[in-house]
Amino acid sequence: MNSSTFASCLIDFFTDKVIGYQVPIIIYSEGCSYQNRNAVLSNALLSFSVHEKITIHQKILEKGYTQMEADSVHAKIKCKLKNQAIHLPYDYVKYTQVARKNPFPYETKYLSFDFVKNFGSHGMIKYETICSGRRPGDPTVNDIREIMYTPDSIIKVQYDFDGTWMDTVKRPNNITHLIIPNFHNCLLNLLEYQKLNGIIFKSLKK
């Protein structure tokens, strides 16, 4: 997977669940940079913030303290998949739904190849970096503890918990793409799908 995949999932979830509620959004992320602390995801969240006029706070959990509700979801799904025969990507959707019964099954969404949008394409990146450091020894992306995206198209970051906000380093670029292009232009074959998503397909036991 890539950062545009995670960005597409978040934006789709916000579009489905948040639009219409004019309240700030707070999301919690682990420290994995290619998933959660990168310019592609941040520009996607900024774009949503500007479009919907909603402030978004992205809080980065400290290393060693990253346990959250989603971990129990992953554990249940992993347990359900154990010893199951997986022939098609849809099988993951089927087993994910029934991984929990109470209070209700997990909500799932089967994705097609055109679901992932290329938020990192040329013309879509307003801020090339989310870091505010300029010189050697300054804080880096890995030191960020919180990112704030505002409707006036500004990204601010915190490197500690004292409430001090800092602006990103570089001046913003002009956005030239009004429509976000697709990341994939055609259907993926199973081998390519397996490579992109780290999926291991199990054969039927004879």
Coordinates of C-alpha atoms in Angstrom, one line a residue:
M1 CA 0.0 0.0 0.0
N2 CA 1.0 3.7 -0.3
S3 CA 0.1 6.9 1.4
S4 CA -2.6 7.7 -1.2
T5 CA -4.4 4.5 -0.2
F6 CA -4.6 5.5 3.4
A7 CA -5.6 9.0 2.4
S8 CA -8.4 7.7 0.2
C9 CA -9.8 5.5 3.0
L10 CA -9.8 8.4 5.4
I11 CA -11.4 10.9 3.1
D12 CA -14.0 8.4 2.0
F13 CA -14.8 7.7 5.7
F14 CA -15.1 11.4 6.5
T15 CA -17.3 12.0 3.4
D16 CA -19.6 9.2 4.5
K17 CA -19.7 9.9 8.3
V18 CA -18.8 13.5 9.0
I19 CA -20.2 15.8 6.3
G20 CA -23.1 17.8 7.7
Y21 CA -21.6 18.0 11.3
Q22 CA -19.8 21.3 11.6
V23 CA -17.6 20.2 14.5
P24 CA -13.8 19.7 14.6
I25 CA -12.5 16.2 13.7
I26 CA -9.9 14.5 15.9
I27 CA -8.0 11.5 14.6
Y28 CA -5.4 9.4 16.4
S29 CA -2.5 7.9 14.4
E30 CA 0.5 5.8 15.2
G31 CA 3.9 7.0 14.2
C32 CA 4.3 5.1 10.9
S33 CA 5.5 7.9 8.5
Y34 CA 4.5 6.4 5.2
Q35 CA 1.0 5.9 6.5
N36 CA 0.3 8.8 8.9
R37 CA 3.1 11.4 8.9
N38 CA 3.7 12.5 5.3
A39 CA 2.9 15.3 2.9
V40 CA 0.5 13.2 0.8
L41 CA -1.9 12.4 3.6
S42 CA -1.6 15.8 5.1
N43 CA -2.5 17.6 1.9
A44 CA -5.5 15.3 1.5
L45 CA -6.7 16.1 5.0
L46 CA -6.0 19.8 4.4
S47 CA -8.1 19.7 1.2
F48 CA -11.0 18.1 3.0
S49 CA -10.7 20.7 5.8
V50 CA -10.8 23.6 3.3
H51 CA -13.7 22.1 1.3
E52 CA -15.9 21.3 4.2
K53 CA -14.8 24.2 6.4
I54 CA -13.9 21.8 9.3
T55 CA -10.8 22.0 11.4
I56 CA -9.0 18.6 11.7
H57 CA -6.6 17.6 14.5
Q58 CA -4.3 14.6 13.9
K59 CA -2.7 13.5 17.1
I60 CA 0.3 11.2 16.9
L61 CA 0.6 8.6 19.6
E62 CA 3.9 8.2 21.5
K63 CA 6.0 5.1 20.7
G64 CA 5.2 2.4 23.3
Y65 CA 1.7 3.9 23.9
T66 CA 0.0 3.2 20.6
Q67 CA -2.6 0.7 21.7
M68 CA -6.1 1.8 20.6
E69 CA -9.5 0.4 19.8
A70 CA -8.6 -0.5 16.2
D71 CA -6.1 -3.1 17.6
S72 CA -8.9 -5.2 18.9
V73 CA -10.6 -5.0 15.5
H74 CA -7.5 -6.2 13.8
A75 CA -7.1 -9.1 16.3
K76 CA -10.7 -10.3 15.8
I77 CA -10.3 -10.2 12.0
K78 CA -6.9 -12.0 12.1
C79 CA -8.4 -14.7 14.3
K80 CA -11.4 -15.2 12.0
L81 CA -9.1 -15.5 8.9
K82 CA -7.0 -18.2 10.6
N83 CA -7.2 -21.5 8.6
Q84 CA -9.7 -20.0 6.1
A85 CA -9.3 -20.6 2.4
I86 CA -8.9 -17.2 0.6
H87 CA -9.5 -17.4 -3.2
L88 CA -10.5 -13.8 -4.0
P89 CA -10.2 -10.4 -2.4
Y90 CA -13.9 -10.4 -1.6
D91 CA -13.3 -13.3 0.8
Y92 CA -11.6 -10.9 3.1
V93 CA -14.7 -8.7 3.1
K94 CA -16.9 -11.7 3.9
Y95 CA -14.8 -12.9 6.8
T96 CA -14.3 -9.4 8.1
Q97 CA -18.0 -8.9 8.4
V98 CA -18.6 -12.0 10.5
A99 CA -15.5 -11.5 12.7
R100 CA -17.8 -9.9 15.2
K101 CA -21.4 -10.7 16.0
N102 CA -22.2 -8.4 19.0
P103 CA -23.4 -5.7 19.2
F104 CA -23.4 -6.0 15.3
P105 CA -21.2 -7.2 12.5
Y106 CA -18.3 -5.0 11.3
E107 CA -19.2 -2.6 8.6
T108 CA -17.2 -3.3 5.4
K109 CA -16.8 -1.8 2.0
Y110 CA -15.5 -3.6 -1.0
L111 CA -13.2 -1.4 -3.0
S112 CA -12.6 -1.3 -6.7
F113 CA -9.4 -0.2 -8.5
D114 CA -10.7 3.3 -9.0
F115 CA -11.3 3.9 -5.3
V116 CA -7.7 5.0 -4.6
K117 CA -7.1 8.6 -5.6
N118 CA -3.6 10.0 -6.3
F119 CA -3.3 12.7 -3.7
G120 CA 0.4 12.9 -4.4
S121 CA 0.1 13.7 -8.1
H122 CA 1.7 16.8 -9.5
G123 CA -0.7 19.7 -9.0
M124 CA -2.3 18.3 -5.9
I125 CA 0.4 19.0 -3.4
K126 CA 0.0 22.4 -1.7
Y127 CA 2.7 21.8 0.9
E128 CA 5.8 19.9 -0.1
T129 CA 6.6 19.1 3.6
I130 CA 4.9 19.2 6.9
C131 CA 8.1 19.8 8.9
S132 CA 9.0 23.3 10.2
G133 CA 12.7 22.6 10.7
R134 CA 15.1 24.5 8.5
R135 CA 18.6 23.6 9.8
P136 CA 20.4 20.4 10.9
G137 CA 19.4 19.6 14.5
D138 CA 15.9 21.1 14.1
P139 CA 12.9 18.8 14.8
T140 CA 12.0 16.4 12.0
V141 CA 8.7 14.8 10.9
N142 CA 9.3 11.9 13.3
D143 CA 9.2 14.5 16.2
I144 CA 5.7 15.7 15.3
R145 CA 3.1 15.1 18.0
E146 CA 0.1 16.8 16.5
I147 CA -0.9 18.3 13.1
M148 CA -3.7 20.8 12.7
Y149 CA -5.5 21.5 9.3
T150 CA -7.6 24.6 9.1
P151 CA -10.3 25.8 6.7
D152 CA -8.1 28.8 5.7
S153 CA -5.7 26.3 4.1
I154 CA -3.0 26.3 6.8
I155 CA -1.1 23.4 8.3
K156 CA 0.4 23.8 11.8
V157 CA 2.4 21.3 13.8
Q158 CA 3.4 20.7 17.5
Y159 CA 6.5 18.9 18.5
D160 CA 5.6 18.6 22.2
F161 CA 2.5 18.9 24.4
D162 CA 2.9 22.5 25.6
G163 CA 0.5 23.9 23.1
T164 CA 3.1 25.7 20.9
W165 CA 2.0 25.6 17.2
M166 CA 4.5 26.1 14.4
D167 CA 4.0 26.7 10.7
T168 CA 5.4 24.5 8.0
V169 CA 8.6 25.5 6.4
K170 CA 7.9 26.1 2.7
R171 CA 5.5 28.4 1.0
P172 CA 2.4 26.7 -0.3
N173 CA 2.1 25.8 -4.0
N174 CA -0.8 26.6 -6.2
I175 CA -3.2 23.8 -6.6
T176 CA -3.8 23.2 -10.4
H177 CA -5.9 20.0 -10.3
L178 CA -9.5 20.5 -9.4
I179 CA -10.3 16.9 -9.8
I180 CA -8.2 14.3 -8.0
P181 CA -6.9 11.7 -10.5
N182 CA -7.1 8.0 -9.9
F183 CA -4.0 6.2 -8.7
H184 CA -4.7 3.1 -10.9
N185 CA -6.0 3.5 -14.4
C186 CA -7.1 -0.1 -15.0
L187 CA -8.0 -3.3 -13.1
L188 CA -5.1 -4.9 -11.2
N189 CA -4.4 -8.6 -11.8
L190 CA -4.2 -10.8 -8.8
L191 CA -0.4 -11.0 -8.6
E192 CA -0.2 -7.2 -8.7
Y193 CA -2.9 -6.9 -6.1
Q194 CA -1.1 -9.3 -3.9
K195 CA 2.1 -7.4 -4.3
L196 CA 0.5 -4.0 -3.5
N197 CA -1.5 -5.2 -0.5
G198 CA 0.7 -7.9 1.0
I199 CA -2.0 -10.4 0.7
I200 CA -1.2 -14.1 0.9
F201 CA -3.7 -16.3 -1.0
K202 CA -4.3 -19.7 0.4
S203 CA -5.0 -22.7 -1.8
L204 CA -7.7 -25.2 -1.1
K205 CA -6.6 -28.2 0.9
K206 CA -7.1 -31.3 -1.0

